[in-house]
């Protein structure tokens, strides 16, 4: 829409929840700050973090599925994925049912980095829940799930990972 085009009337300004919007912006900024600092020492950015996170949590995720989850272009994913493969954090395996599919797995090194990035975020979440006195985790999960577009919520209902790396060895 061009700036000169007329827009449909929206809600009154007082109906907008600027306070929660700002809290979400600040929370996201600080939630990502710890991993950002770690990633910069590897020469990686947030895109690398997201790819590592989902491949670690969903071993065997296909490139097509990852594109769907991340909602990024093939070109953006290709650059990030190439870096993670070339540096030994992720391996790409031909799909057993369809040779055109490429399944993704973290290596031991990739799993270690994914955990290193998740640890400060997990600590931040637990600390914030404790400070806020929130004990009903299920209510918080329902809220966050409800924040995801309804047509995309099926992506949240994935089975837990098997705990295996690409080499078939336990990650623990």
mmCIF file of C-alpha atoms in Angstrom:
data_model
loop_
_atom_site.group_PDB
_atom_site.id
_atom_site.type_symbol
_atom_site.label_atom_id
_atom_site.label_comp_id
_atom_site.label_asym_id
_atom_site.label_seq_id
_atom_site.Cartn_x
_atom_site.Cartn_y
_atom_site.Cartn_z
ATOM 1 C CA UNK A 1 0.000 0.000 0.000
ATOM 2 C CA UNK A 2 1.326 3.429 -0.924
ATOM 3 C CA UNK A 3 1.504 6.108 1.772
ATOM 4 C CA UNK A 4 -1.044 8.172 -0.160
ATOM 5 C CA UNK A 5 -3.623 5.371 -0.364
ATOM 6 C CA UNK A 6 -6.508 5.459 2.062
ATOM 7 C CA UNK A 7 -6.469 2.753 4.727
ATOM 8 C CA UNK A 8 -9.416 1.109 6.388
ATOM 9 C CA UNK A 9 -10.131 2.629 9.758
ATOM 10 C CA UNK A 10 -8.466 0.542 12.469
ATOM 11 C CA UNK A 11 -8.911 0.344 16.188
ATOM 12 C CA UNK A 12 -8.658 3.480 18.233
ATOM 13 C CA UNK A 13 -5.132 4.167 19.506
ATOM 14 C CA UNK A 14 -6.246 3.540 23.078
ATOM 15 C CA UNK A 15 -7.259 -0.011 22.085
ATOM 16 C CA UNK A 16 -3.701 -0.883 21.047
ATOM 17 C CA UNK A 17 -1.638 -2.653 23.682
ATOM 18 C CA UNK A 18 1.594 -0.711 23.262
ATOM 19 C CA UNK A 19 2.827 -1.744 26.715
ATOM 20 C CA UNK A 20 2.792 -5.476 25.901
ATOM 21 C CA UNK A 21 4.112 -4.850 22.399
ATOM 22 C CA UNK A 22 7.086 -3.017 23.864
ATOM 23 C CA UNK A 23 7.624 -5.678 26.517
ATOM 24 C CA UNK A 24 7.764 -8.313 23.772
ATOM 25 C CA UNK A 25 10.301 -6.243 21.822
ATOM 26 C CA UNK A 26 12.517 -5.753 24.882
ATOM 27 C CA UNK A 27 12.144 -9.371 26.002
ATOM 28 C CA UNK A 28 13.113 -10.621 22.530
ATOM 29 C CA UNK A 29 16.083 -8.242 22.411
ATOM 30 C CA UNK A 30 17.449 -9.544 25.689
ATOM 31 C CA UNK A 31 16.453 -13.177 25.026
ATOM 32 C CA UNK A 32 18.609 -13.138 21.896
ATOM 33 C CA UNK A 33 21.480 -11.066 23.312
ATOM 34 C CA UNK A 34 23.319 -13.935 25.039
ATOM 35 C CA UNK A 35 23.298 -16.251 22.004
ATOM 36 C CA UNK A 36 24.176 -13.294 19.755
ATOM 37 C CA UNK A 37 27.376 -12.727 21.751
ATOM 38 C CA UNK A 38 28.290 -16.419 21.525
ATOM 39 C CA UNK A 39 27.458 -16.582 17.810
ATOM 40 C CA UNK A 40 29.612 -13.564 16.990
ATOM 41 C CA UNK A 41 32.685 -15.385 18.310
ATOM 42 C CA UNK A 42 31.989 -18.098 15.700
ATOM 43 C CA UNK A 43 31.297 -15.593 12.925
ATOM 44 C CA UNK A 44 27.627 -16.643 12.893
ATOM 45 C CA UNK A 45 24.357 -14.743 13.294
ATOM 46 C CA UNK A 46 20.759 -15.356 14.334
ATOM 47 C CA UNK A 47 19.926 -17.248 11.149
ATOM 48 C CA UNK A 48 22.621 -19.789 12.038
ATOM 49 C CA UNK A 49 21.128 -20.055 15.519
ATOM 50 C CA UNK A 50 17.623 -20.768 14.214
ATOM 51 C CA UNK A 51 18.880 -23.392 11.766
ATOM 52 C CA UNK A 52 21.000 -25.096 14.437
ATOM 53 C CA UNK A 53 18.120 -25.016 16.921
ATOM 54 C CA UNK A 54 15.577 -26.671 14.652
ATOM 55 C CA UNK A 55 17.967 -29.223 13.161
ATOM 56 C CA UNK A 56 19.122 -30.146 16.663
ATOM 57 C CA UNK A 57 15.558 -30.448 17.968
ATOM 58 C CA UNK A 58 14.236 -32.279 14.886
ATOM 59 C CA UNK A 59 16.907 -34.629 13.543
ATOM 60 C CA UNK A 60 16.188 -35.639 9.952
ATOM 61 C CA UNK A 61 14.299 -32.437 9.217
ATOM 62 C CA UNK A 62 14.315 -31.929 5.463
ATOM 63 C CA UNK A 63 15.496 -28.731 3.822
ATOM 64 C CA UNK A 64 11.923 -28.146 2.581
ATOM 65 C CA UNK A 65 10.523 -28.556 6.100
ATOM 66 C CA UNK A 66 13.151 -26.205 7.494
ATOM 67 C CA UNK A 67 12.260 -23.587 4.885
ATOM 68 C CA UNK A 68 8.627 -23.908 5.932
ATOM 69 C CA UNK A 69 9.436 -23.547 9.638
ATOM 70 C CA UNK A 70 11.807 -20.598 9.238
ATOM 71 C CA UNK A 71 9.750 -18.840 6.551
ATOM 72 C CA UNK A 72 12.869 -17.664 4.729
ATOM 73 C CA UNK A 73 13.962 -17.855 1.109
ATOM 74 C CA UNK A 74 15.926 -20.774 -0.307
ATOM 75 C CA UNK A 75 18.735 -18.359 -1.068
ATOM 76 C CA UNK A 76 18.971 -17.180 2.566
ATOM 77 C CA UNK A 77 18.899 -20.731 3.892
ATOM 78 C CA UNK A 78 21.424 -21.971 1.329
ATOM 79 C CA UNK A 79 24.053 -19.462 2.458
ATOM 80 C CA UNK A 80 23.618 -20.196 6.169
ATOM 81 C CA UNK A 81 23.323 -23.953 5.695
ATOM 82 C CA UNK A 82 26.454 -24.046 3.544
ATOM 83 C CA UNK A 83 28.421 -22.295 6.292
ATOM 84 C CA UNK A 84 27.132 -24.706 8.955
ATOM 85 C CA UNK A 85 27.914 -27.737 6.767
ATOM 86 C CA UNK A 86 31.345 -26.443 5.687
ATOM 87 C CA UNK A 87 32.328 -25.780 9.310
ATOM 88 C CA UNK A 88 31.160 -29.205 10.510
ATOM 89 C CA UNK A 89 28.081 -28.299 12.560
ATOM 90 C CA UNK A 90 25.477 -29.921 10.314
ATOM 91 C CA UNK A 91 25.497 -32.780 7.837
ATOM 92 C CA UNK A 92 23.132 -33.258 4.942
ATOM 93 C CA UNK A 93 22.025 -36.789 4.071
ATOM 94 C CA UNK A 94 20.080 -38.016 1.068
ATOM 95 C CA UNK A 95 16.524 -38.986 2.068
ATOM 96 C CA UNK A 96 15.911 -42.751 2.302
ATOM 97 C CA UNK A 97 12.501 -42.592 0.581
ATOM 98 C CA UNK A 98 13.127 -39.771 -1.873
ATOM 99 C CA UNK A 99 16.687 -39.234 -3.081
ATOM 100 C CA UNK A 100 15.857 -35.618 -3.970
ATOM 101 C CA UNK A 101 15.141 -34.839 -0.330
ATOM 102 C CA UNK A 102 17.984 -33.769 1.897
ATOM 103 C CA UNK A 103 17.705 -34.588 5.582
ATOM 104 C CA UNK A 104 19.639 -32.490 8.060
ATOM 105 C CA UNK A 105 21.388 -33.625 11.233
ATOM 106 C CA UNK A 106 23.644 -31.869 13.711
ATOM 107 C CA UNK A 107 27.078 -33.309 14.318
ATOM 108 C CA UNK A 108 28.419 -33.660 17.867
ATOM 109 C CA UNK A 109 29.999 -30.236 17.353
ATOM 110 C CA UNK A 110 26.650 -28.826 16.162
ATOM 111 C CA UNK A 111 24.787 -30.321 19.099
ATOM 112 C CA UNK A 112 27.334 -28.828 21.509
ATOM 113 C CA UNK A 113 26.899 -25.359 19.980
ATOM 114 C CA UNK A 114 23.081 -25.652 19.986
ATOM 115 C CA UNK A 115 23.199 -26.491 23.705
ATOM 116 C CA UNK A 116 25.692 -23.686 24.391
ATOM 117 C CA UNK A 117 23.269 -21.230 22.753
ATOM 118 C CA UNK A 118 20.168 -22.621 24.493
ATOM 119 C CA UNK A 119 21.663 -22.670 27.985
ATOM 120 C CA UNK A 120 21.637 -18.893 28.669
ATOM 121 C CA UNK A 121 18.168 -18.626 27.123
ATOM 122 C CA UNK A 122 16.865 -21.418 29.325
ATOM 123 C CA UNK A 123 18.404 -19.786 32.388
ATOM 124 C CA UNK A 124 16.833 -16.444 31.433
ATOM 125 C CA UNK A 125 13.400 -18.062 31.066
ATOM 126 C CA UNK A 126 13.618 -19.892 34.403
ATOM 127 C CA UNK A 127 14.885 -16.778 36.176
ATOM 128 C CA UNK A 128 12.104 -14.635 34.697
ATOM 129 C CA UNK A 129 9.417 -17.175 35.625
ATOM 130 C CA UNK A 130 10.742 -17.287 39.185
ATOM 131 C CA UNK A 131 11.012 -13.485 39.468
ATOM 132 C CA UNK A 132 7.485 -13.042 38.077
ATOM 133 C CA UNK A 133 6.100 -15.746 40.370
ATOM 134 C CA UNK A 134 4.688 -17.676 37.416
ATOM 135 C CA UNK A 135 4.169 -21.315 38.349
ATOM 136 C CA UNK A 136 1.562 -22.275 35.747
ATOM 137 C CA UNK A 137 3.864 -23.269 32.902
ATOM 138 C CA UNK A 138 0.934 -24.775 30.959
ATOM 139 C CA UNK A 139 -0.806 -21.374 30.867
ATOM 140 C CA UNK A 140 2.365 -19.761 29.564
ATOM 141 C CA UNK A 141 2.721 -22.435 26.879
ATOM 142 C CA UNK A 142 -0.940 -21.930 25.862
ATOM 143 C CA UNK A 143 -0.323 -18.178 25.569
ATOM 144 C CA UNK A 144 2.801 -18.594 23.436
ATOM 145 C CA UNK A 145 1.084 -21.221 21.256
ATOM 146 C CA UNK A 146 -1.830 -18.832 20.762
ATOM 147 C CA UNK A 147 0.654 -16.172 19.563
ATOM 148 C CA UNK A 148 1.569 -18.457 16.624
ATOM 149 C CA UNK A 149 -0.663 -18.142 13.547
ATOM 150 C CA UNK A 150 -3.330 -20.844 13.839
ATOM 151 C CA UNK A 151 -2.548 -22.319 10.413
ATOM 152 C CA UNK A 152 1.100 -22.789 11.444
ATOM 153 C CA UNK A 153 0.547 -24.337 14.880
ATOM 154 C CA UNK A 154 0.880 -27.857 13.478
ATOM 155 C CA UNK A 155 4.611 -27.098 13.249
ATOM 156 C CA UNK A 156 4.663 -27.012 17.053
ATOM 157 C CA UNK A 157 3.314 -30.545 17.347
ATOM 158 C CA UNK A 158 6.467 -32.389 16.375
ATOM 159 C CA UNK A 159 7.686 -35.489 18.168
ATOM 160 C CA UNK A 160 10.572 -35.077 20.584
ATOM 161 C CA UNK A 161 13.988 -35.771 19.047
ATOM 162 C CA UNK A 162 15.514 -39.201 19.411
ATOM 163 C CA UNK A 163 18.647 -37.825 21.058
ATOM 164 C CA UNK A 164 20.866 -39.027 18.213
ATOM 165 C CA UNK A 165 23.354 -37.174 16.045
ATOM 166 C CA UNK A 166 24.058 -37.897 12.404
ATOM 167 C CA UNK A 167 26.607 -40.497 13.469
ATOM 168 C CA UNK A 168 23.872 -42.366 15.361
ATOM 169 C CA UNK A 169 25.605 -41.781 18.679
ATOM 170 C CA UNK A 170 23.801 -40.513 21.748
ATOM 171 C CA UNK A 171 24.035 -36.743 22.222
ATOM 172 C CA UNK A 172 24.032 -36.893 26.028
#
